[in-house]
Amino acid sequence: MKIGKILATENRFGKNKISLSSNYSIELEKDTWDVRNLGIPYNITRGDYFLSFTGVNENFRSLVKRYVIDRVINNDSIRWNTAIQEVSRLRRFFDYLNIRYPNWNDLNKLSRDDIESYIEFIKTNSMGGNSKNQYKDKEPTDYFIWSMVSNLENFLYFIQRYEWMEAPIKPIRMLIYQEDRPKLKPRKISDYKYMTDNVWKQIVDNIDKIDSQYVPMILLMEATGFLLVDVLNLKIDCLIENTDGFWIISERLKLKKVPISDEIVDLVKAQIILVNEKFSREQNKERFLFLRYKGKKEWRGQPYLQLSIWRQLNSFSNKCNITDDEGNIFRFGSIAFRHHFGITQINNGASIPDVQRLLSNVTPEMAVIYAKINDYRQQLEWNKSIQMEAIRLDPISGEVLKSNIEDQAVNNGLKLDWLRKNLGDLRLDHGYCIKSIKTPCQYVNQIMEQPCITFKCSSFYVDSTFKDYYEEQIIDLDKRIKECEKNGRSRLIEILEPKLKKYIEIKNNLI
C-alpha cells in the first residue's frame, strides 16, 4: 500500500491523526527506511540507521508502518532504536497470526484464545525463530517471553486507544492478562556484572597495548561513570572550571556534570587539541570531542561507532588475557564501567543521593544496589582473607610466625567489622598494615626499604595474595647480588643477602 493511502486510512471515528512533511514521503514509501533521510533524532554512534519491514507479513506491513510513524515521528513517544526492536518482535506475532489466519488483514476478531496460543508458541520455540542470529537455538527465557508479550500489549493498546480501524474489537484487558507475563525473579547481588578493581588494574597494566585512539574513552568512562554513548557524544567545550576545580559536562545527559581529577583534565585538553588540529570547524560541525582519525579514508572525520569500539576492546581483552575474579575473559561493556564508578563512589564514602547526582538516570534502588554490591564484595574479600595462609613478624626477634587476620586484628585492638570494611585501604605493595588509619605510622619517615620488615612492625601482615610480589623481589635481589659479586661490591652484598633471606622465608611460609 502506498504511503499516501496509509496516511489517509479511515478508522471508525475519523482519520488517523498522522501528518507528515512530503519531504520524507519518498523514504516512507520504501520497505526499508534510513533514519538519516527522515529528519528525526537518532543516536549517531549506534550505527543502526536502517529499519526494515520486509520481514513483516504483507497483510499487516502497512499497519506496522503507520504504528512506527505515529510513535516515532508524530508523537516522539519512542526512539528509533526502540522502534527497531518493536518491529522485530511484532514480526514474530504477525508471522504466527498469518499461519493461523492467512486471510486476515486486520485484528478485529482477535480473541483471547489467539493470544494464549501465541504465548504458547513463543514459549516452545527458540528465541531466534527462523533467523540465523545468535539466539537461533536458544531456549526462551522468562525475560524474552515477558518482553514479547509486553511489546504486543503496547501495540494493541495503542491502536485501540486511537480507535484504528484494524484494532481488535475486544478490549485489550480481555485479551492479555497480567499473568501472561512471567514473573521475573529479582536479580541477586552476585548477578550484577561490574568491573572490579582487579580487572581495572589489569587494564591499566596493559593499556599501552590498546590502540591509542581508544585510551581516552576508557579513562573517561572509568573516571566519570558515563556510558560509552555519553563519552562519544561529548563536545569540545565539555570542560568547565569552577572555584572547586574542573568538571566535565554532557549535553546529551541534559548538562549533567561530574568533577574530574587534574590527570583527566589534562587528558581532555590533549584530546581537544588533537581533534582541533586534525579537523576544521567545517569538518566538525557538531563539535564532537571524539572523531575517527585513523582507519579507512572514508571513515575519517566520522563519529565512532560503539559496536566497533567494543569489538576492539574485547579483542584487547582476549589478547592480554584480562580476566574477571572467576578467571573468565573479561567482556567490555558500558554498564560495567558505570557500575564500577558507582561502587567506587560508595566505597569512598559517597552517600546514595551523591551517587544519584553523579550518575545520570540512576534510580534510588540502583544506588542502594551499588552499596549492597560494595558490601558483598568486601565480604567476599574478607572470606578469602580468612582462609588464606598468612604470616606476621615477631616484634622482638623478627621471626616469621604463622598468623590469621582475625588474630592480627585482636592483637592490634581492631574490631573485625571495621577491618572488613577497610581492608582494601590497608593494603600496601608488600603486605597489609593492620592498624587504624587514624593511628600514625612510626616508621613513615624511615628511608630504608620496607621499614615494616626491617623494624619488625607488629602491624605488618602478609597473606598469599602477595606471593607473586615476593617471588619477583627474590629474583631481582638474586640478580643484583650476582652483579655485585662480579663487580666486587662486597658491602652491598652484605646489605642485600639478609634481605633476600627474609624474603625467601616469608615466601616459603605462604605456601
Coordinates of C-alpha atoms in Angstrom, one line a residue, residues 140-347:
P140 CA 13.2 -18.7 25.5
T141 CA 14.0 -17.0 28.8
D142 CA 11.4 -15.5 31.1
Y143 CA 12.6 -12.0 30.2
F144 CA 12.2 -12.9 26.4
I145 CA 8.7 -14.0 26.9
W146 CA 7.9 -11.0 29.2
S147 CA 9.3 -8.6 26.5
M148 CA 7.4 -10.3 23.6
V149 CA 4.1 -10.1 25.5
S150 CA 4.6 -6.6 26.7
N151 CA 5.5 -5.4 23.3
L152 CA 2.4 -6.9 21.8
E153 CA 0.2 -5.4 24.6
N154 CA 1.7 -1.9 24.0
F155 CA 1.0 -2.2 20.2
L156 CA -2.6 -3.4 20.7
Y157 CA -3.3 -0.8 23.4
F158 CA -2.0 2.0 21.2
I159 CA -4.2 1.1 18.1
Q160 CA -7.2 0.6 20.3
R161 CA -6.8 3.9 22.2
Y162 CA -6.7 5.8 18.9
E163 CA -9.5 3.7 17.5
W164 CA -7.7 2.5 14.4
M165 CA -10.0 0.5 12.1
E166 CA -7.7 -2.5 12.3
A167 CA -7.8 -2.6 16.1
P168 CA -9.3 -5.6 18.0
I169 CA -13.0 -5.2 18.9
K170 CA -12.5 -7.0 22.2
P171 CA -10.9 -4.7 24.9
I172 CA -7.2 -5.2 25.5
R173 CA -7.8 -6.1 29.1
M174 CA -9.8 -9.1 27.9
L175 CA -7.1 -10.2 25.5
I176 CA -3.9 -10.0 27.6
Y177 CA -3.9 -10.7 31.3
Q178 CA -1.3 -9.6 33.8
E179 CA -0.3 -13.2 34.5
D180 CA 0.6 -13.8 30.8
R181 CA 3.9 -12.1 31.5
P182 CA 6.2 -14.3 33.6
K183 CA 7.1 -13.0 37.0
L184 CA 10.7 -12.0 36.7
K185 CA 13.0 -13.2 39.5
P186 CA 14.7 -10.4 41.4
R187 CA 18.4 -10.2 40.5
K188 CA 20.8 -11.4 43.1
I189 CA 23.7 -9.1 44.1
S190 CA 26.1 -11.6 42.6
D191 CA 24.3 -11.4 39.3
Y192 CA 25.3 -7.8 38.6
K193 CA 28.3 -7.7 36.3
Y194 CA 30.8 -4.9 37.1
M195 CA 34.4 -4.2 36.6
T196 CA 36.3 -5.0 39.8
D197 CA 39.4 -3.1 40.9
N198 CA 41.4 -6.2 39.9
V199 CA 40.1 -6.0 36.3
W200 CA 40.8 -2.3 36.2
K201 CA 44.4 -2.9 37.4
Q202 CA 44.9 -5.4 34.6
I203 CA 43.6 -2.9 32.0
V204 CA 45.9 -0.2 33.3
D205 CA 48.9 -2.6 33.3
N206 CA 48.2 -3.4 29.7
I207 CA 46.9 0.0 28.5
D208 CA 49.9 0.5 26.2
K209 CA 48.6 -2.4 24.1
I210 CA 45.3 -0.7 23.4
D211 CA 45.0 1.5 20.2
S212 CA 45.9 5.0 21.4
Q213 CA 42.7 6.5 20.0
Y214 CA 40.6 4.4 22.4
V215 CA 42.5 5.1 25.6
P216 CA 41.0 8.5 26.4
M217 CA 37.5 7.0 26.0
I218 CA 38.3 4.2 28.5
L219 CA 39.8 6.6 31.0
L220 CA 36.8 8.9 30.8
M221 CA 34.3 6.1 31.3
E222 CA 36.2 5.0 34.4
A223 CA 36.6 8.5 35.8
T224 CA 33.1 9.8 35.2
G225 CA 30.8 6.8 35.1
F226 CA 29.5 7.9 31.7
L227 CA 28.3 5.3 29.2
L228 CA 30.3 4.9 26.0
V229 CA 27.5 6.7 24.1
D230 CA 27.8 9.6 26.5
V231 CA 31.5 9.8 26.0
L232 CA 31.3 9.6 22.3
N233 CA 28.7 12.5 22.3
L234 CA 30.9 14.8 24.4
K235 CA 31.6 18.2 22.8
I236 CA 34.9 20.0 22.6
D237 CA 33.7 22.6 25.1
C238 CA 32.8 19.9 27.7
L239 CA 35.3 21.2 30.3
I240 CA 34.1 23.8 32.8
E241 CA 36.1 25.3 35.6
N242 CA 34.6 26.3 39.0
T243 CA 36.1 27.5 42.2
D244 CA 36.2 23.9 43.3
G245 CA 38.1 22.6 40.3
F246 CA 37.3 21.2 36.8
W247 CA 34.1 19.4 35.8
I248 CA 33.1 17.6 32.7
I249 CA 29.7 18.3 31.3
S250 CA 27.5 16.2 29.0
E251 CA 24.9 17.9 26.8
R252 CA 23.4 14.5 26.0
L253 CA 22.7 14.0 29.7
K254 CA 20.9 17.4 29.9
L255 CA 24.1 19.2 31.1
K256 CA 24.9 16.6 33.7
K257 CA 28.4 17.4 35.2
V258 CA 30.9 15.3 37.1
P259 CA 34.1 16.5 38.9
I260 CA 37.3 15.2 37.4
S261 CA 40.9 14.9 38.5
D262 CA 43.8 17.0 37.2
E263 CA 45.0 14.0 35.2
I264 CA 41.6 13.7 33.4
V265 CA 41.6 17.4 32.8
D266 CA 45.0 17.1 31.0
L267 CA 43.7 14.1 29.0
V268 CA 40.6 16.1 27.8
K269 CA 42.7 19.1 27.0
A270 CA 45.0 17.0 24.9
Q271 CA 42.1 15.4 23.1
I272 CA 40.7 18.9 22.3
I273 CA 44.0 20.0 20.8
L274 CA 44.2 16.7 18.8
V275 CA 40.7 17.0 17.3
N276 CA 41.1 20.7 16.5
E277 CA 44.4 20.0 14.8
K278 CA 43.0 17.2 12.6
F279 CA 39.6 18.7 11.8
S280 CA 38.4 22.1 10.8
R281 CA 35.2 23.7 12.2
E282 CA 33.6 22.8 8.9
Q283 CA 34.6 19.2 9.2
N284 CA 33.5 19.0 12.9
K285 CA 30.2 20.9 12.7
E286 CA 28.7 19.0 15.7
R287 CA 31.8 20.0 17.8
F288 CA 32.5 16.3 18.8
L289 CA 35.4 15.7 21.2
F290 CA 36.0 12.3 19.5
L291 CA 36.1 11.8 15.8
R292 CA 37.8 9.0 13.8
Y293 CA 41.3 10.0 12.7
K294 CA 42.6 6.5 11.8
G295 CA 41.5 3.7 9.5
K296 CA 40.0 4.0 6.0
K297 CA 39.9 7.4 4.4
E298 CA 36.1 7.5 4.1
W299 CA 35.8 6.8 7.9
R300 CA 38.0 9.8 9.0
G301 CA 36.0 12.7 10.4
Q302 CA 33.1 10.4 11.2
P303 CA 31.8 9.7 14.8
Y304 CA 33.0 6.4 16.3
L305 CA 30.5 3.5 16.4
Q306 CA 30.0 1.9 19.8
L307 CA 30.0 -1.6 18.4
S308 CA 33.3 -1.1 16.7
I309 CA 34.9 0.1 19.9
W310 CA 33.6 -2.8 21.9
R311 CA 35.0 -5.2 19.3
Q312 CA 38.4 -3.6 19.6
L313 CA 38.4 -3.6 23.4
N314 CA 37.2 -7.2 23.6
S315 CA 39.9 -8.2 21.2
F316 CA 42.4 -6.5 23.5
S317 CA 40.9 -8.4 26.5
N318 CA 41.4 -11.7 24.7
K319 CA 44.9 -10.8 23.6
C320 CA 46.1 -9.7 27.0
N321 CA 44.2 -12.3 29.0
I322 CA 42.2 -9.7 31.0
T323 CA 40.2 -11.9 33.4
D324 CA 37.5 -11.4 35.9
D325 CA 37.6 -12.7 39.5
E326 CA 36.3 -16.1 38.4
G327 CA 39.1 -16.4 35.8
N328 CA 37.0 -15.8 32.8
I329 CA 38.0 -13.4 30.0
F330 CA 36.5 -10.0 30.8
R331 CA 33.9 -8.7 28.4
F332 CA 33.9 -4.9 28.0
G333 CA 30.6 -3.0 28.3
S334 CA 29.5 0.5 29.3
I335 CA 27.4 -0.7 32.2
A336 CA 30.5 -2.4 33.7
F337 CA 32.3 0.9 33.8
R338 CA 29.2 2.7 35.2
H339 CA 28.7 0.1 38.0
H340 CA 32.4 0.3 38.8
F341 CA 32.2 4.1 39.2
G342 CA 29.1 3.9 41.4
I343 CA 30.6 1.2 43.7
T344 CA 33.9 3.1 43.9
Q345 CA 32.0 6.3 45.0
I346 CA 30.1 4.3 47.7
N347 CA 33.4 2.7 48.8

